[in-house]
Structure formats: C-alpha cells, structure tokens
mmCIF file of C-alpha atoms in Angstrom:
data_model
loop_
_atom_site.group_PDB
_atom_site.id
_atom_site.type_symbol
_atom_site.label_atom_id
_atom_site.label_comp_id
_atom_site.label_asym_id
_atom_site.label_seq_id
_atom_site.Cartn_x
_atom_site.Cartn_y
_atom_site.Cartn_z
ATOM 1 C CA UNK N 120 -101.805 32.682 57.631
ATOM 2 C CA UNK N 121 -104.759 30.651 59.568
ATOM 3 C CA UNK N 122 -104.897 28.461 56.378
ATOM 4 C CA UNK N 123 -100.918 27.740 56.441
ATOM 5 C CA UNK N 124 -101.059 26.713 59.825
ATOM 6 C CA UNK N 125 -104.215 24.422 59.033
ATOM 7 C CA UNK N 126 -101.621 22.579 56.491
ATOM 8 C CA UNK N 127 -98.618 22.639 58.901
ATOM 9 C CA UNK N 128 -101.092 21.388 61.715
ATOM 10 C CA UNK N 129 -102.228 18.364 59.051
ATOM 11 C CA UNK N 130 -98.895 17.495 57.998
ATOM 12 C CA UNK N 131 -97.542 17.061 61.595
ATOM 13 C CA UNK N 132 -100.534 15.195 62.655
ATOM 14 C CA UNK N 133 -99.872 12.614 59.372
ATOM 15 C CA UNK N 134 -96.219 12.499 59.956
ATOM 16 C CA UNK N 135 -96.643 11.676 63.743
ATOM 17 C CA UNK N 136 -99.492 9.159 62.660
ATOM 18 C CA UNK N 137 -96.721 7.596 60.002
ATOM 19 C CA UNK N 138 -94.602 7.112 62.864
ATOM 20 C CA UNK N 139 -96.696 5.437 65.217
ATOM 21 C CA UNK N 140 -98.115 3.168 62.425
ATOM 22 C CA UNK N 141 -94.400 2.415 61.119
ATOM 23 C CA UNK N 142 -93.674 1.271 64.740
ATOM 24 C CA UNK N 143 -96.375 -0.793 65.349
ATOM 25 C CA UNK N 144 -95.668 -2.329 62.337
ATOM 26 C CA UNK N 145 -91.919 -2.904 63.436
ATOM 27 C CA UNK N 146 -93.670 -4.512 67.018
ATOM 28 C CA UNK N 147 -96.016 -6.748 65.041
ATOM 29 C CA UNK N 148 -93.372 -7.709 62.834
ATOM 30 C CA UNK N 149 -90.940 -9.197 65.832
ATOM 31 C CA UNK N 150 -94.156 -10.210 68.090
ATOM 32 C CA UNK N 151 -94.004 -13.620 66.996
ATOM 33 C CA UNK N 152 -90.397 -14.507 66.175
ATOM 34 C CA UNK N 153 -88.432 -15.862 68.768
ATOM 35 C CA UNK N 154 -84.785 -14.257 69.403
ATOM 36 C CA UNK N 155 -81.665 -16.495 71.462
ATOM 37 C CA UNK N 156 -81.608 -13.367 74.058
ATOM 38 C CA UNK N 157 -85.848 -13.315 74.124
ATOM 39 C CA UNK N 158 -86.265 -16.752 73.856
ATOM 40 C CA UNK N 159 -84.035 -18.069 76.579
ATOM 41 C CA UNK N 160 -83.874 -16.189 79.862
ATOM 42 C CA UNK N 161 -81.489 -13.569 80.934
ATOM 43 C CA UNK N 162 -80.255 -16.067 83.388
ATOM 44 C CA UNK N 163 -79.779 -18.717 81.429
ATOM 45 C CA UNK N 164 -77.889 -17.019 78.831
ATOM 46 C CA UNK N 165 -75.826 -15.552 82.111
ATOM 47 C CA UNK N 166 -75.384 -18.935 83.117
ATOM 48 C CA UNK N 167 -74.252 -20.059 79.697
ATOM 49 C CA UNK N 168 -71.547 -17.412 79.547
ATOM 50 C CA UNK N 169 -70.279 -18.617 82.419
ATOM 51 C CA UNK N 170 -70.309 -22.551 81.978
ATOM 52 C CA UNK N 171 -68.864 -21.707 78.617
ATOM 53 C CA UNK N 172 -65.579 -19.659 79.794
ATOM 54 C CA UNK N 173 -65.213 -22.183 82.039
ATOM 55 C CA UNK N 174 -65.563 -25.849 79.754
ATOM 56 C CA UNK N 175 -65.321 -24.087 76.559
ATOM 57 C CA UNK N 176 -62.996 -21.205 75.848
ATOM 58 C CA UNK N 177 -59.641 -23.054 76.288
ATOM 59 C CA UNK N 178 -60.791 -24.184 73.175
ATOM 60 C CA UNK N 179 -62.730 -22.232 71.741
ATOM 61 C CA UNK N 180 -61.665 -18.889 72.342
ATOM 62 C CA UNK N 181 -63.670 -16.718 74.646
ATOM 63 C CA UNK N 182 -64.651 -14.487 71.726
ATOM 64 C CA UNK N 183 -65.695 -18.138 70.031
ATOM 65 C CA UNK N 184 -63.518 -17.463 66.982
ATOM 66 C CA UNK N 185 -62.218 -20.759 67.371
ATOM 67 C CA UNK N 186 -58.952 -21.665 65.932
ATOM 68 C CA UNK N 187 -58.172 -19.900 62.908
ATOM 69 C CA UNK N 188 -57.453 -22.476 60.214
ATOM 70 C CA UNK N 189 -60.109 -24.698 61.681
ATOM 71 C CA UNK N 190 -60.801 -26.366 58.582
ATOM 72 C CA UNK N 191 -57.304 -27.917 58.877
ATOM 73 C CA UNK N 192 -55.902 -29.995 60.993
ATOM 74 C CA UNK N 193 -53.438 -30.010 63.915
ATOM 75 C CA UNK N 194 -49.987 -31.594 63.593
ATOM 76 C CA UNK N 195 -51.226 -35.006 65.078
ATOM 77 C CA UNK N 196 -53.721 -35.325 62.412
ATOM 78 C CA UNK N 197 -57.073 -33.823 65.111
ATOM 79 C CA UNK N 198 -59.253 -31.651 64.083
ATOM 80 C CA UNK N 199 -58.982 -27.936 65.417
ATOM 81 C CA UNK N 200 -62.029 -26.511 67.301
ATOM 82 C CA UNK N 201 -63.909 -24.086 64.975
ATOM 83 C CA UNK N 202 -65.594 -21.019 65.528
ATOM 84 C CA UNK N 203 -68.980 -21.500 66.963
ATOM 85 C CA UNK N 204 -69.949 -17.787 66.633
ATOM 86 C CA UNK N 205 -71.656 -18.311 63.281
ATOM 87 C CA UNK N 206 -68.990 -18.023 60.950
ATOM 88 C CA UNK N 207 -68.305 -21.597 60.903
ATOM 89 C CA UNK N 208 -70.607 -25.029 60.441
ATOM 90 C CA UNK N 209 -71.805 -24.945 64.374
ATOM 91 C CA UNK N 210 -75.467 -23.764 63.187
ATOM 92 C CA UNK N 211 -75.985 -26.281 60.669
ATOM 93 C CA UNK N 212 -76.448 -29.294 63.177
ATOM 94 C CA UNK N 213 -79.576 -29.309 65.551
ATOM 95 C CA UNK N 214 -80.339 -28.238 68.853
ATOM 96 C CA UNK N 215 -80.475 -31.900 69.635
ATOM 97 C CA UNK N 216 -76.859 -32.560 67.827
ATOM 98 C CA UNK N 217 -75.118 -29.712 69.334
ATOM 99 C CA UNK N 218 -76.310 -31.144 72.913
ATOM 100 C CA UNK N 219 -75.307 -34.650 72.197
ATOM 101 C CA UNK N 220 -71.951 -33.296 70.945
ATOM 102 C CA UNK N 221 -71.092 -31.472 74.090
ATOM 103 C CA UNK N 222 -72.329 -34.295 76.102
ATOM 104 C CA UNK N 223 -70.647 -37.219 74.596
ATOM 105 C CA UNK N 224 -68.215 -35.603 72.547
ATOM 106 C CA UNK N 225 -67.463 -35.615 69.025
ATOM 107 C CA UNK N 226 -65.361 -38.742 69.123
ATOM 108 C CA UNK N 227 -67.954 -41.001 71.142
ATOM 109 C CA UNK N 228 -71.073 -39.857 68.634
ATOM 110 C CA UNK N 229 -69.292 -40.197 64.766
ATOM 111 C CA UNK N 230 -66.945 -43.817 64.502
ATOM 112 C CA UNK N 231 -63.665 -42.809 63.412
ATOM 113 C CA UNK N 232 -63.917 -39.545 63.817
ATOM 114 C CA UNK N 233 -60.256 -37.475 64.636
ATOM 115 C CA UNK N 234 -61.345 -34.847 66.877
ATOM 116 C CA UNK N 235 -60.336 -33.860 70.624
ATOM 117 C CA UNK N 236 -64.056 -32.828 71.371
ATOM 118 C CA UNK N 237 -64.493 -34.774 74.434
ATOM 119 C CA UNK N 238 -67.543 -34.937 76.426
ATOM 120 C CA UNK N 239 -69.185 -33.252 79.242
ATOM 121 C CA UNK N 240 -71.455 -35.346 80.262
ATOM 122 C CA UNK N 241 -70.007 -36.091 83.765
ATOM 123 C CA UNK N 242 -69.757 -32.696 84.855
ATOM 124 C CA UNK N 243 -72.032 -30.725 82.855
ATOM 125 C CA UNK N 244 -75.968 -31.889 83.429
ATOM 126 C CA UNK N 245 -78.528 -31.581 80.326
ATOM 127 C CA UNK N 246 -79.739 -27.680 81.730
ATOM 128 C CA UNK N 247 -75.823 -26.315 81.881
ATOM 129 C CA UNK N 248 -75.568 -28.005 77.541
ATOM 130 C CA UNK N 249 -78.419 -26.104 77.148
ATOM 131 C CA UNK N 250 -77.467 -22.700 79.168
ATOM 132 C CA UNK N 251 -74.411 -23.262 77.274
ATOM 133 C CA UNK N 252 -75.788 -23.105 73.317
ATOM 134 C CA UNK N 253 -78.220 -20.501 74.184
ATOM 135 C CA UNK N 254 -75.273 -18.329 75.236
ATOM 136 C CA UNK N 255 -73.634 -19.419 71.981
ATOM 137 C CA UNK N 256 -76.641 -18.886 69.678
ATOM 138 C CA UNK N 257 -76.694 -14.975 70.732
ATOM 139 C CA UNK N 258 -73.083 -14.514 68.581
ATOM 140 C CA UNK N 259 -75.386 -15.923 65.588
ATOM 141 C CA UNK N 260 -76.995 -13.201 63.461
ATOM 142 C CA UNK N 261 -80.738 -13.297 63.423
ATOM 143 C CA UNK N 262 -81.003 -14.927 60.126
ATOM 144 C CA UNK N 263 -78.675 -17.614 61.175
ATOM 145 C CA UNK N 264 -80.510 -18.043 64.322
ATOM 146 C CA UNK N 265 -84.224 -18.336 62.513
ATOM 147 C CA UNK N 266 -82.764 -20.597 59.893
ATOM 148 C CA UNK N 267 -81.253 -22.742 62.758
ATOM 149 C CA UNK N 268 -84.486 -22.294 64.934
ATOM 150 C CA UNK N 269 -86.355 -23.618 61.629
ATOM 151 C CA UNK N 270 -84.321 -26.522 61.299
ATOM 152 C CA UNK N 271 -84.229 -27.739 64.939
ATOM 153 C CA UNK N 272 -88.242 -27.725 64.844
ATOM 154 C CA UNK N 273 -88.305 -29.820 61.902
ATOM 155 C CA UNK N 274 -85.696 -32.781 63.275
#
C-alpha cells in the first residue's frame, strides 16, 4: 500500500510539474509578441471605438463588415466601403497607408481613383487615425495582425 501511494505521490508531483512547465512555456511563448489589445492601451483602443462609430460606421458598419459586395461597385460607378475587420484587403496596406488614407482620403492619395473615402484630416488629428486603426486591428486575427505588424516594420 505505502509503495502505491509512493507512485500516486510521483505521478501527481510530475503531472503538476508538466503543468507548470507547459504554462510557462505558453508565457514565454507570447512574452515577446506584441497583440493590438496589449500593444496599444486600453484607452486608446476605447477611444478608437468611439472615434470610429462616430466617423466610420455610417460606412462601414459598426460590426466593420463593410458593404457586402464590396468588391463591386455602387450604381454611380464608386467603390463600396469594404470590410475592415480582416476579411477584406484593409491589412495588406501599412500602418502608415491606412493613416494617410483616413486622413486624406482615398480619392486625394491614388489619381483617378473612384471612391467616396474622403478625408479626416480636418477633424480627426494624427492620435484619433491612430486610436482609430488600433481599435480596428483588434477584429484582425492574430496571424493577420503579426503578418500586418511584420509588414508595417519593414516599410
């Protein structure tokens, strides 16, 4: 009996040891990487939200599912707002596009372009763009987000 309870005793002490180690490991892993929600304050995501329901939903949706066929056009020949919750082509331009775009608008950034992404420049200041895409970049899954975090760094 003493001997069974040596073995039970051993076995609990490596399967709470497994534990701890596989958690550490899970802490170490995410140490270093940088997350939208992590990386950006609480605040400023906060502040996002808001700036965005406010200059951005009318368009694209508060849920930023934009418009559905937004590959497609609108019957005046525009360009429809797309998603901007990952599911669309919003993470493949930089940080420093994606500020520029909200600032100056589509239209005022690529010549002939057939858009109704105005700017924001004149009532939105360089902190509120930025609030506003850190809110945005929590929608993005975390691959999107690294890939897109990997990418800014490098422009």
């Amino acid at each position: 009996m003493n001997e069974y309870k040596f073995i039970v005793h051993h076995i609990a002490n490596i399967f709470i040891l497994f534990f701890v180690f596989s958690f550490s490991l899970v802490e170490y892993s995410y140490a270093d990487r940088q997350f939208p929600i992590l990386r950006d304050s609480i605040e400023q995501v906060q502040q996002g939200k808001a700036l965005y329901d406010q200059n951005c939903a009318s368009c694209h949706k508060k849920d930023l599912s934009g418009t559905k066929n937004w590959r497609s056009t609108d019957s005046d020949g525009h360009t429809v707002p797309p998603p901007l919750n990952g599911t669309a082509h919003t993470f493949h331009h930089s940080d420093e596009l994606l500020h520029n775009i909200i600032k100056y608008g589509f239209n005022n950034l690529i010549k002939n372009y057939q858009g109704k992404m105005l700017g924001f420049g004149d009532k939105l200041s360089d902190n509120d763009i930025d609030s506003i895409l850190a809110y945005i970049k929590t929608y993005w899954s975390e691959d999107i987000y690294l890939n897109h975090l990997d990418m800014s760094k490098n422009e």
